[in-house]
Coordinates of C-alpha atoms and ligand atoms in Angstrom, one line a residue:
X22 CA 111.7 118.1 153.5
X23 CA 108.9 118.1 151.0
X24 CA 111.2 116.3 148.6
X25 CA 112.1 113.8 151.0
X26 CA 108.6 112.9 151.4
X27 CA 108.1 112.6 148.0
X28 CA 111.1 110.5 147.3
X29 CA 110.2 108.0 150.0
X30 CA 106.6 107.6 148.7
X31 CA 107.7 106.9 144.9
X32 CA 110.3 104.5 146.4
X33 CA 107.5 102.5 148.2
X34 CA 105.2 102.7 145.3
X35 CA 107.8 101.3 142.9
X36 CA 108.7 98.3 145.6
X37 CA 105.2 97.7 145.8
X38 CA 104.9 97.4 142.0
X39 CA 107.9 95.1 141.7
X40 CA 106.3 92.9 144.5
X41 CA 103.0 92.7 142.3
X42 CA 105.0 91.7 139.1
X43 CA 106.8 89.1 140.8
X44 CA 103.7 87.8 142.1
X45 CA 102.2 87.9 138.7
X46 CA 105.5 86.2 137.5
X47 CA 106.2 89.1 135.0
X48 CA 109.6 89.7 136.6
X49 CA 110.6 93.4 137.7
X50 CA 109.1 95.9 135.8
X51 CA 112.5 96.6 133.6
X52 CA 111.9 93.0 132.0
X53 CA 108.3 93.3 131.3
X54 CA 109.0 92.5 127.6
X55 CA 111.5 91.1 125.7
X56 CA 113.0 93.4 122.8
X57 CA 112.7 91.5 119.4
X58 CA 112.8 92.5 115.8
X59 CA 114.8 95.5 116.2
X60 CA 117.9 96.1 114.3
X61 CA 121.3 96.7 115.9
X62 CA 122.5 100.3 115.5
X63 CA 124.4 100.8 112.2
X64 CA 127.9 101.6 114.1
X65 CA 130.6 101.2 114.5
X66 CA 131.7 101.4 110.7
X67 CA 134.0 103.0 108.8
X68 CA 132.4 105.9 106.3
X69 CA 134.7 105.5 103.7
X70 CA 135.8 101.9 103.5
X71 CA 132.1 100.7 103.9
X72 CA 130.9 102.6 101.3
X73 CA 131.9 101.4 97.5
X74 CA 130.2 104.2 95.6
X75 CA 132.6 106.7 97.6
X76 CA 135.7 104.3 97.3
X77 CA 135.0 104.4 93.5
X78 CA 134.7 108.4 93.6
X79 CA 137.8 108.6 95.5
X80 CA 140.0 106.8 92.7
X81 CA 138.2 108.2 90.0
X82 CA 138.7 111.8 90.8
X83 CA 142.3 111.5 91.4
X84 CA 142.2 111.5 95.2
X85 CA 143.7 107.9 95.9
X86 CA 146.6 109.2 97.5
X87 CA 144.7 110.6 100.5
X88 CA 142.9 107.0 101.0
X89 CA 145.0 106.4 104.3
X90 CA 144.1 109.9 106.0
X91 CA 140.4 109.6 104.7
X92 CA 140.0 105.8 106.1
X93 CA 141.2 107.3 109.4
X94 CA 138.8 110.1 109.4
X95 CA 136.1 107.4 108.2
X96 CA 136.7 105.1 111.0
X97 CA 136.6 108.1 113.5
X98 CA 133.5 109.4 112.3
X99 CA 131.8 105.9 112.2
X100 CA 132.9 105.4 116.0
X101 CA 130.2 105.0 118.4
X102 CA 131.6 108.0 120.5
X103 CA 131.8 110.3 117.6
X104 CA 128.2 109.4 116.3
X105 CA 127.1 110.3 119.9
X106 CA 129.2 113.7 120.2
X107 CA 126.6 114.8 117.1
X108 CA 123.4 113.9 119.5
X109 CA 124.9 115.8 122.0
X110 CA 125.9 118.9 120.3
X111 CA 122.4 118.8 119.0
X112 CA 120.9 118.6 122.5
X113 CA 122.9 121.0 124.1
X114 CA 122.6 124.1 121.9
X115 CA 124.7 127.2 121.5
X116 CA 124.0 129.8 124.3
X117 CA 124.3 133.4 123.9
X118 CA 126.1 135.7 126.8
X119 CA 126.1 139.2 125.9
X120 CA 127.4 140.5 129.2
X121 CA 129.7 139.1 131.8
X122 CA 128.4 139.1 135.6
X123 CA 129.3 142.8 136.1
X124 CA 127.7 144.2 133.0
X125 CA 130.8 144.3 130.5
X126 CA 129.7 143.5 126.9
X127 CA 131.2 140.3 126.1
X128 CA 129.2 138.8 122.9
X129 CA 130.3 135.3 123.3
X130 CA 128.6 132.2 122.4
X131 CA 129.1 129.3 124.6
X132 CA 129.3 125.6 122.5
X133 CA 128.9 122.1 124.2
X134 CA 132.1 120.4 124.5
X135 CA 130.6 117.9 121.8
X136 CA 130.7 120.9 119.5
X137 CA 134.1 121.6 120.0
X138 CA 135.3 118.0 119.7
X139 CA 133.6 117.6 116.6
X140 CA 135.2 120.6 115.1
X141 CA 138.3 119.7 116.4
X142 CA 137.9 116.3 114.2
X143 CA 137.2 118.2 111.1
X144 CA 140.1 120.7 111.5
X145 CA 142.6 117.8 112.4
X146 CA 141.8 116.4 109.0
X147 CA 142.3 119.4 107.2
X148 CA 138.7 120.0 106.0
X149 CA 138.6 123.6 106.5
X150 CA 141.8 124.1 104.4
X151 CA 143.9 121.6 103.1
X152 CA 143.5 122.2 99.5
X153 CA 145.1 125.8 99.9
X154 CA 147.5 124.6 102.4
X155 CA 148.7 121.3 100.6
X156 CA 147.8 121.8 96.9
X157 CA 148.1 118.9 94.8
X158 CA 146.0 117.0 92.0
X159 CA 142.9 115.7 93.6
X160 CA 143.1 118.0 96.7
X161 CA 139.8 119.4 96.4
X162 CA 138.1 116.1 95.5
X163 CA 139.7 114.5 98.6
X164 CA 138.6 117.0 100.9
X165 CA 135.1 116.9 99.2
X166 CA 135.3 113.0 100.4
X167 CA 136.4 114.1 103.8
X168 CA 133.2 116.7 104.1
X169 CA 131.0 114.2 102.5
X170 CA 131.4 111.8 105.8
X171 CA 131.5 114.6 108.0
X172 CA 128.2 115.8 107.0
X173 CA 126.6 112.6 107.5
X174 CA 127.6 112.3 111.1
X175 CA 127.1 116.1 112.1
X176 CA 126.2 118.9 109.5
X177 CA 126.3 122.0 112.2
X178 CA 130.2 122.3 112.5
X179 CA 130.4 121.8 108.6
X180 CA 129.2 125.7 108.4
X181 CA 132.8 127.2 109.8
X182 CA 134.5 124.8 108.0
X183 CA 133.1 125.5 104.7
X184 CA 133.2 129.3 105.3
X185 CA 136.9 129.2 106.2
X186 CA 137.5 127.0 103.2
X187 CA 135.7 129.2 100.9
X188 CA 137.3 132.2 102.4
X189 CA 140.9 131.5 101.3
X190 CA 140.2 132.8 97.6
X191 CA 138.8 135.8 98.7
X192 CA 141.5 136.6 101.2
X193 CA 144.1 136.4 98.9
X194 CA 142.9 139.4 97.1
X195 CA 144.3 141.3 99.8
X196 CA 148.3 139.9 99.9
X197 CA 149.3 141.3 103.3
X198 CA 146.0 140.1 105.1
X199 CA 146.3 136.9 103.3
X200 CA 150.1 136.9 104.6
X201 CA 149.1 137.1 108.1
X202 CA 145.9 135.1 108.4
X203 CA 146.5 132.2 105.9
X204 CA 149.3 130.4 108.4
X205 CA 146.7 130.1 111.0
X206 CA 143.9 129.1 108.8
X207 CA 145.9 126.6 107.3
X208 CA 147.1 125.1 110.9
X209 CA 145.3 121.8 111.5
X210 CA 144.8 122.6 115.1
X211 CA 141.5 123.8 116.2
X212 CA 141.7 126.4 118.9
X213 CA 138.4 127.1 120.7
X214 CA 139.6 129.8 122.9
X215 CA 138.0 133.3 122.6
X216 CA 141.4 135.4 121.9
X217 CA 143.1 137.5 119.5
X218 CA 143.9 135.3 116.6
X219 CA 147.6 136.5 117.1
X220 CA 147.7 134.3 120.2
X221 CA 145.9 131.5 118.8
X222 CA 147.1 128.3 117.0
X223 CA 144.4 128.0 114.5
X224 CA 141.5 130.4 113.1
X225 CA 138.0 130.0 111.4
X226 CA 136.6 132.4 109.1
X227 CA 132.9 133.4 108.8
X228 CA 130.8 135.3 106.7
X229 CA 128.3 138.2 106.7
X230 CA 126.4 139.4 103.6
X231 CA 122.8 139.0 104.4
X232 CA 120.9 142.0 105.7
X233 CA 117.4 142.1 107.1
X234 CA 116.1 143.8 104.2
X235 CA 117.6 141.6 101.6
X236 CA 119.8 138.3 101.3
X237 CA 119.6 137.5 97.6
X238 CA 119.6 141.3 96.4
X239 CA 122.9 142.1 98.0
X240 CA 122.8 145.4 96.4
X241 CA 120.4 146.5 99.0
X242 CA 123.0 146.2 101.9
X243 CA 123.1 149.1 104.0
X244 CA 126.0 148.6 106.2
X245 CA 128.4 151.3 106.2
X246 CA 132.3 151.7 105.7
X247 CA 134.0 154.5 106.9
X248 CA 137.6 154.9 105.8
X249 CA 140.1 155.6 108.6
X250 CA 143.5 155.2 106.9
X251 CA 146.1 153.2 104.9
X252 CA 148.5 151.6 106.8
X253 CA 151.4 149.7 105.3
X254 CA 149.4 148.7 102.3
X255 CA 146.6 147.8 104.5
X256 CA 143.2 149.8 104.0
X257 CA 141.5 150.2 107.4
X258 CA 137.8 151.2 107.8
X259 CA 135.2 151.0 110.4
X260 CA 131.9 149.4 110.1
X261 CA 128.6 150.5 111.3
X262 CA 125.2 148.4 110.5
X263 CA 123.5 145.2 110.8
X264 CA 123.5 141.7 109.4
X265 CA 120.5 139.7 109.8
X266 CA 122.3 136.2 109.6
X267 CA 125.9 135.6 110.8
X268 CA 126.6 132.0 111.7
X269 CA 129.2 130.6 113.6
X270 CA 129.9 134.0 115.4
X271 CA 132.8 132.4 117.4
X272 CA 134.6 132.4 114.1
X273 CA 138.1 134.2 114.6
X274 CA 136.9 136.9 111.8
X275 CA 134.2 137.4 109.2
X276 CA 134.0 138.5 105.5
X277 CA 131.5 141.2 105.5
X278 CA 130.0 143.2 102.6
X279 CA 129.4 146.9 103.3
X280 CA 129.2 150.1 101.4
X281 CA 132.2 152.4 101.3
X282 CA 132.6 155.7 99.1
X283 CA 133.7 153.4 96.3
X284 CA 130.6 151.2 96.5
X285 CA 129.9 147.8 98.0
X286 CA 133.1 146.2 99.0
X287 CA 134.2 143.3 101.1
X288 CA 136.1 143.6 104.6
X289 CA 137.8 141.5 107.0
X290 CA 136.2 142.0 110.4
X291 CA 138.1 140.2 113.4
X292 CA 136.6 139.5 116.6
X293 CA 139.6 141.3 118.4
X294 CA 141.0 144.7 117.3
X295 CA 144.6 145.0 116.5
X296 CA 145.4 146.5 120.0
X297 CA 143.7 143.5 121.4
X298 CA 140.2 144.5 122.4
X299 CA 137.0 143.0 121.6
X300 CA 136.2 144.4 118.2
X301 CA 132.9 146.1 118.3
X302 CA 130.6 143.1 116.9
X303 CA 127.2 142.9 119.0
X304 CA 125.7 139.8 118.7
X305 CA 122.1 140.6 119.3
X306 CA 120.5 137.3 119.3
X307 CA 120.7 133.7 118.1
X308 CA 118.1 132.4 115.5
X309 CA 115.6 129.7 116.9
X310 CA 116.1 127.4 113.8
X311 CA 114.4 124.5 112.5
X312 CA 117.6 122.5 111.9
X313 CA 121.3 122.9 111.8
X314 CA 120.9 123.6 115.7
X315 CA 124.2 122.6 117.0
X316 CA 125.5 125.8 115.0
X317 CA 124.7 129.3 116.2
X318 CA 123.5 131.9 113.7
X319 CA 123.3 135.2 114.8
X320 CA 122.2 138.6 114.2
X321 CA 124.8 141.1 114.6
X322 CA 125.2 144.8 114.8
X323 CA 128.5 146.6 113.9
X324 CA 129.3 149.6 116.0
X325 CA 132.2 151.1 114.0
X326 CA 133.9 147.7 114.0
X327 CA 137.5 147.8 112.9
X328 CA 138.0 146.0 109.5
X329 CA 140.4 146.1 106.6
X330 CA 139.4 146.2 103.0
X331 CA 139.9 142.9 100.7
X332 CA 140.2 143.4 97.2
X333 CA 139.2 146.5 95.2
X334 CA 136.7 148.9 96.9
X335 CA 133.5 148.5 94.8
X336 CA 134.2 145.2 93.9
X337 CA 132.6 143.5 97.1
X338 CA 130.2 141.1 95.3
X339 CA 132.6 139.6 92.9
X340 CA 135.0 139.0 95.8
X341 CA 132.9 137.8 98.2
X342 CA 131.2 135.5 95.5
X343 CA 134.2 133.6 94.9
X344 CA 133.9 132.7 98.5
X345 CA 130.3 131.6 97.8
X346 CA 131.1 129.2 94.9
X347 CA 133.1 127.0 97.5
X348 CA 130.3 127.3 99.8
X349 CA 127.9 126.2 97.0
X350 CA 130.0 123.2 96.2
X351 CA 129.7 122.3 100.1
X352 CA 126.2 122.8 100.1
X353 CA 125.9 120.1 97.6
X354 CA 128.5 117.8 99.1
X355 CA 126.6 118.4 102.5
X356 CA 123.3 117.3 100.8
X357 CA 124.9 114.3 99.2
X358 CA 126.1 113.1 102.4
X359 CA 123.2 113.5 104.1
X360 CA 121.4 111.6 101.4
X361 CA 124.1 109.1 101.9
X362 CA 123.4 108.7 105.5
X363 CA 119.8 108.7 105.3
X364 CA 119.8 105.8 102.6
X365 CA 122.3 103.8 104.5
X366 CA 120.1 104.0 107.6
X367 CA 117.3 103.1 105.5
X368 CA 119.0 99.8 104.1
X369 CA 120.1 99.0 107.4
X370 CA 116.9 99.0 109.1
X371 CA 115.0 97.4 106.3
X372 CA 117.9 94.6 106.2
X373 CA 116.9 93.7 109.8
X374 CA 113.1 94.3 110.5
X375 CA 110.7 91.7 109.7
X376 CA 107.2 92.5 108.9
X377 CA 104.7 89.8 107.4
X378 CA 107.1 87.0 108.0
X379 CA 109.8 88.6 106.0
X380 CA 112.4 91.1 106.3
X381 CA 111.5 94.6 104.9
X382 CA 114.2 94.4 102.6
X383 CA 112.5 91.4 101.0
X384 CA 109.2 92.9 100.4
X385 CA 109.2 93.9 96.5
X386 CA 107.5 97.1 97.0
X387 CA 109.9 98.0 99.9
X388 CA 113.0 97.1 97.8
X389 CA 111.4 99.5 95.0
X390 CA 111.5 102.3 97.3
X391 CA 115.2 101.4 98.6
X392 CA 116.3 101.0 95.3
X393 CA 115.0 104.4 94.0
X394 CA 116.6 106.3 96.9
X395 CA 119.8 104.4 96.5
X396 CA 119.8 105.6 92.9
X397 CA 119.2 109.2 93.9
X398 CA 121.9 109.2 96.4
X399 CA 124.4 107.5 94.1
X400 CA 123.7 110.1 91.3
X401 CA 124.2 112.9 93.9
X402 CA 127.5 111.4 95.0
X403 CA 128.9 110.9 91.4
X404 CA 127.9 114.2 90.3
X405 CA 129.1 116.1 93.3
X406 CA 132.3 114.2 93.5
X407 CA 133.0 115.3 89.7
X408 CA 132.2 118.9 90.5
X409 CA 134.7 118.9 93.2
X410 CA 137.3 117.6 90.9
X411 CA 136.6 120.6 88.4
X412 CA 138.1 122.8 91.3
X413 CA 141.2 120.8 91.2
X414 CA 141.5 121.5 87.3
X415 CA 142.2 124.7 85.5
X416 CA 141.6 124.2 81.7
X417 CA 138.3 125.3 80.0
X418 CA 136.2 122.4 80.5
X419 CA 136.9 122.9 84.4
X420 CA 135.9 126.7 84.5
X421 CA 132.8 125.9 82.7
X422 CA 131.7 123.0 84.9
X423 CA 132.6 125.4 87.8
X424 CA 130.7 128.4 86.9
X425 CA 127.9 126.3 85.2
X426 CA 127.4 123.2 87.0
X427 CA 128.2 124.6 90.8
X428 CA 124.6 126.6 91.0
X429 CA 122.8 123.9 89.1
X430 CA 123.9 121.2 91.1
X431 CA 123.4 123.0 94.4
X432 CA 119.8 123.7 93.3
X433 CA 119.1 120.1 92.4
X434 CA 120.7 118.2 95.0
X435 CA 119.8 120.3 97.9
X436 CA 116.0 120.1 96.5
X437 CA 116.2 116.3 96.2
X438 CA 117.8 115.7 99.6
X439 CA 114.6 117.2 101.4
X440 CA 112.4 114.8 99.4
X441 CA 114.9 112.2 99.9
X442 CA 115.2 112.4 103.7
X443 CA 111.4 112.2 104.3
X444 CA 111.1 109.1 102.5
X445 CA 114.1 107.3 104.2
X446 CA 112.9 108.4 107.3
X447 CA 109.5 106.4 106.6
X448 CA 111.5 103.0 105.9
X449 CA 112.1 103.2 109.7
X450 CA 108.5 103.5 110.4
X451 CA 107.6 105.0 113.6
X452 CA 111.5 104.8 114.8
X453 CA 112.1 107.0 111.9
X454 CA 110.2 109.9 113.7
X455 CA 112.1 109.6 116.8
X456 CA 115.3 111.6 117.6
X457 CA 117.4 108.8 118.6
X458 CA 117.2 107.4 115.0
X459 CA 119.1 110.6 113.6
X460 CA 116.8 110.6 110.8
X461 CA 114.8 113.7 112.3
X462 CA 118.1 115.6 112.4
X463 CA 118.9 114.6 108.9
X464 CA 115.5 115.7 107.8
X465 CA 115.5 119.0 109.6
X466 CA 118.9 119.7 108.1
X467 CA 118.4 119.3 104.9
X468 CA 116.4 122.4 103.6
X469 CA 119.2 124.8 104.8
X470 CA 121.7 123.7 102.2
X471 CA 118.9 124.9 99.6
X472 CA 118.5 128.1 101.2
X473 CA 121.8 129.8 102.5
X474 CA 124.5 130.6 100.0
X475 CA 121.8 131.5 97.2
X476 CA 118.3 129.9 97.6
X477 CA 116.6 127.7 94.7
X478 CA 115.5 130.3 92.3
X479 CA 118.8 132.4 92.7
X480 CA 120.8 129.3 91.6
X481 CA 118.5 128.6 88.9
X482 CA 118.8 132.2 87.7
X483 CA 122.5 132.3 88.4
X484 CA 122.8 129.0 85.5
X485 CA 121.2 131.1 83.0
X486 CA 123.1 133.8 83.3
X487 CA 126.3 131.6 83.6
X488 CA 125.3 129.6 80.2
X489 CA 124.9 133.1 78.6
X490 CA 127.9 134.7 79.7
X491 CA 130.7 131.7 79.4
X492 CA 131.4 131.2 75.9
X493 CA 132.0 127.7 74.7
X494 CA 129.6 126.5 77.6
X495 CA 127.0 124.7 75.6
X496 CA 129.1 123.4 73.2
X497 CA 131.3 121.9 75.9
X498 CA 127.8 120.6 77.7
X499 CA 126.5 119.2 74.3
X500 CA 129.7 117.1 73.8
X501 CA 129.8 115.8 77.6
X502 CA 126.4 114.4 76.9
X503 CA 126.8 113.1 73.2
X504 CA 128.6 110.1 73.6
X505 CA 126.3 108.8 76.8
X506 CA 123.2 109.9 74.6
X507 CA 124.2 108.0 71.6
X508 CA 124.1 104.8 73.6
X509 CA 120.5 105.6 75.5
X510 CA 117.5 106.8 73.7
X511 CA 115.9 108.1 77.0
X512 CA 119.0 110.4 77.3
X513 CA 119.1 111.5 73.9
X514 CA 115.5 112.9 74.1
X515 CA 116.4 114.8 77.4
X516 CA 119.5 116.2 75.7
X517 CA 117.5 117.4 72.5
X518 CA 114.9 118.8 75.0
X519 CA 117.8 120.9 77.0
X520 CA 119.4 121.8 73.8
X521 CA 115.9 123.5 73.1
X522 CA 116.1 125.2 76.3
X523 CA 119.5 126.4 76.2
X524 CA 118.6 128.1 72.5
X525 CA 119.2 131.9 73.6
X526 CA 115.6 132.7 73.2
X527 CA 114.4 130.0 75.7
X528 CA 117.2 131.1 78.1
X529 CA 115.8 134.7 78.5
X530 CA 112.6 133.0 79.7
X531 CA 113.1 133.0 83.6
X532 CA 110.0 131.4 84.3
X533 CA 111.7 128.3 82.6
X534 CA 114.9 128.3 84.7
X535 CA 114.0 125.4 87.3
X536 CA 113.0 123.2 84.3
X537 CA 116.3 124.2 82.3
X538 CA 118.4 123.3 85.3
X539 CA 116.6 119.8 86.1
X540 CA 117.3 118.7 82.4
X541 CA 120.6 119.7 82.7
X542 CA 121.3 118.1 86.2
X543 CA 119.6 114.7 85.2
X544 CA 121.1 114.8 81.6
X545 CA 124.7 115.0 83.3
X546 CA 124.0 112.7 86.1
X547 CA 122.6 110.1 83.6
X548 CA 125.7 110.5 81.6
X549 CA 128.2 110.1 84.7
X550 CA 126.2 106.9 85.7
X551 CA 126.4 105.7 82.2
X552 CA 130.2 106.1 82.3
X553 CA 131.1 105.2 85.9
X554 CA 128.5 103.0 87.5
X555 CA 127.2 99.6 86.8
X556 CA 124.6 99.2 84.0
X557 CA 121.8 98.4 86.6
X558 CA 122.2 101.5 88.0
X559 CA 122.7 103.7 84.9
X560 CA 119.6 101.9 83.4
X561 CA 117.4 102.4 86.3
X562 CA 118.3 105.9 86.6
X563 CA 117.3 106.7 83.0
X564 CA 114.3 104.6 82.9
X565 CA 113.0 106.6 86.3
X566 CA 114.3 109.9 86.0
X567 CA 114.2 110.6 82.2
X568 CA 111.0 108.9 81.2
X569 CA 107.6 110.1 80.3
X570 CA 105.9 108.8 83.4
X571 CA 105.1 111.3 86.1
X572 CA 107.2 111.1 89.3
X573 CA 106.2 112.5 92.5
X574 CA 107.5 110.0 95.1
X575 CA 110.0 107.2 95.3
X576 CA 109.4 103.8 95.0
X577 CA 107.8 104.2 91.4
X578 CA 110.8 102.1 89.6
X579 CA 109.3 100.3 86.6
X580 CA 109.3 96.5 86.8
X581 CA 112.2 94.8 85.3
X582 CA 114.6 96.6 87.3
X583 CA 117.4 94.9 89.2
X584 CA 116.6 96.6 92.6
X585 CA 118.5 94.0 94.5
X586 CA 121.6 94.6 92.8
X587 CA 121.2 98.5 93.3
X588 CA 120.4 98.1 97.1
X589 CA 123.3 95.8 97.8
X590 CA 125.6 98.3 96.3
X591 CA 124.3 100.9 98.4
X592 CA 124.4 98.7 101.6
X593 CA 127.1 100.0 103.9
X594 CA 129.5 97.1 104.9
X595 CA 130.5 96.8 108.7
X596 CA 134.2 97.6 108.0
X597 CA 136.3 99.1 110.8
Ligands
FAD15 C1 120.4 128.8 108.8 C2 120.9 130.0 108.3 C3 122.2 130.4 108.4 C4 122.5 131.6 107.5 N1 123.7 131.9 107.8 C5 124.3 133.0 107.1 C6 125.6 133.7 107.3 O1 126.2 133.1 107.8 N2 125.8 134.8 106.4 C7 125.2 135.1 105.7 O2 125.6 136.4 105.0 N3 123.9 134.7 105.3 C8 123.3 133.9 106.1 N4 122.1 133.0 105.7 C9 121.3 133.6 105.1 C10 121.0 133.2 103.7 O3 122.2 133.6 103.0 C11 119.8 133.9 103.1 O4 118.9 133.5 103.7 C12 119.5 133.6 101.7 O5 120.6 134.1 100.9 C13 118.2 134.4 101.3 O6 118.1 135.4 101.5 P1 116.7 136.3 102.2 O7 116.6 135.5 103.3 O8 117.0 137.7 102.3 O9 115.5 135.6 101.3 P2 114.9 136.6 100.0 O10 116.3 137.2 99.2 O11 114.1 137.6 100.3 O12 114.4 135.5 99.1 C14 112.9 135.0 99.5 C15 112.9 134.0 98.3 O13 112.7 134.8 97.0 C16 113.3 134.2 96.2 N5 114.0 135.1 95.1 C17 114.7 135.9 95.4 N6 115.0 136.9 94.5 C18 114.3 136.3 93.3 C19 114.0 136.5 91.8 N7 114.6 137.6 91.4 N8 113.2 135.5 91.1 C20 112.8 134.7 91.7 N9 112.9 134.5 93.1 C21 113.4 135.1 93.7 C22 114.7 133.2 96.7 O14 115.0 132.1 95.9 C23 113.9 132.9 98.0 O15 113.2 131.6 97.7 C24 121.8 132.3 106.6 C25 120.4 131.5 106.4 C26 119.9 130.7 107.2 C27 118.7 129.9 107.4

């Protein structure tokens, strides 16, 4: 009754207001002003075919054979409906249900249909496993291009995709387990049902290493693994203990570190036991996160959970770290993708918005900012795609790239993405601070790639260790840089400084780890841009990143740079 009265009063007030507007010749309230000087949305578009830098990478990194399939994915991801799914999945957050209505433990997380739809697109495109399922030259690079595009539209679903991709080489340390699980992992069908994996058409894998008392220092892990039996070449254990972070808890199984009699070991812990019961993985709560909100990250307790050993007992860290190498590559790809989307949105906005009688893109200080952002994005893209190719090759150079450059690239690109997202957001002015623009989501997403799979300092320390422990690494890197350095004095100076830092005495100085990695990545980026990008891009990159002028913000490119050419190259073209 009260509700009805309120409704009727509101209706009357609205009518009176409209009559007043009409009398004042303003028209009804919805047409009080005409919307002008706002850009159209950047949609629909094809994320591959509209992106010149990405298409070049596709061909250069031997993934040209995948162009048709990636074009289809780029079109799907760039459709208005798919972009909308990203918004919906982040507005309707996952919900933990510990118990059913009768009080039975169920430990299930409910996701919005938009999450399932996005995950389905990613799995159908094979982003979770295609290089393993269908190995061929350029397979990892082709997948990297696919995940780069996925990250631009929705990064939450990238998490289970990345973990599943990384889990495959680790699982192969247990041949019987691999024989059972890999066919499901290789299937390109996303099956969201919470059922034993044996009844499902596809499976996704998560990972749980981090405990409350330590994430970087995994040697502090306390989760206990008690041996049960050997069963037809499979070693079965029961796990008891907690994990402080376990993302995507609705995955079908998890690689988990736990301490058995033989030391820290790696286990596969499925959500369902072999006899079809829910495994005792209690999801305690979901994290209330800064970003990556469509994805659930949980705290869990294992209560004698059924599990199987992967690899040798006591060799858990090397086994699971193999997974981490791929996941670190994915952090770099994901951050490069986020940068790409932020720059595309910024250039698009500035191309339409007029201030002081001129388009923003025609204002010389604005184009300096845009060109600087575009340089960062192109350098990140060229480098991550080159790194992805190293996962397609097996010669000495590729192994050095993987071992040394993976943590280096993860560190630098994930850090740069955070700063770039903030600056790109500002190009949109107030609109950039509003959720509907996607920029706040990109901004919130960027720090996580820097934290998980090894935070910044841990990456830099790992680079120092890798350089020290990989014979031929310094020689190979010097050779890779020498040709480009020969032609560019600025690169010569940085390479000389880097060589000094890589000398054995300096390598031992952990306090300089970040400086060493910065120099390494900038030098490699500059060399790659010299080799593969237009001279305007390579020159501007060296002038702004390798010189002696202090940085600190974007938009500090020195005069004389062809900013227009750099920005034109980075603009997304509307191609379906
Ligand atoms: C959203 C999200 C999801 C996650 N999902 C998962 C998951 O699914 N599975 C999983 O296992 N983990 C997951 N993690 C955990 C993540 O991997 C860890 O948070 C990360 O490895 C850091 O560990 P920590 O939080 O214990 O920090 P700490 O190890 O305490 O580190 C704190 C800081 O100290 C620095 N530091 C540590 N040691 C040194 C040193 N020797 N010298 C200099 N600096 C040092 C680190 O770089 C870091 O900046 C997730 C984290 C987040 C934020």
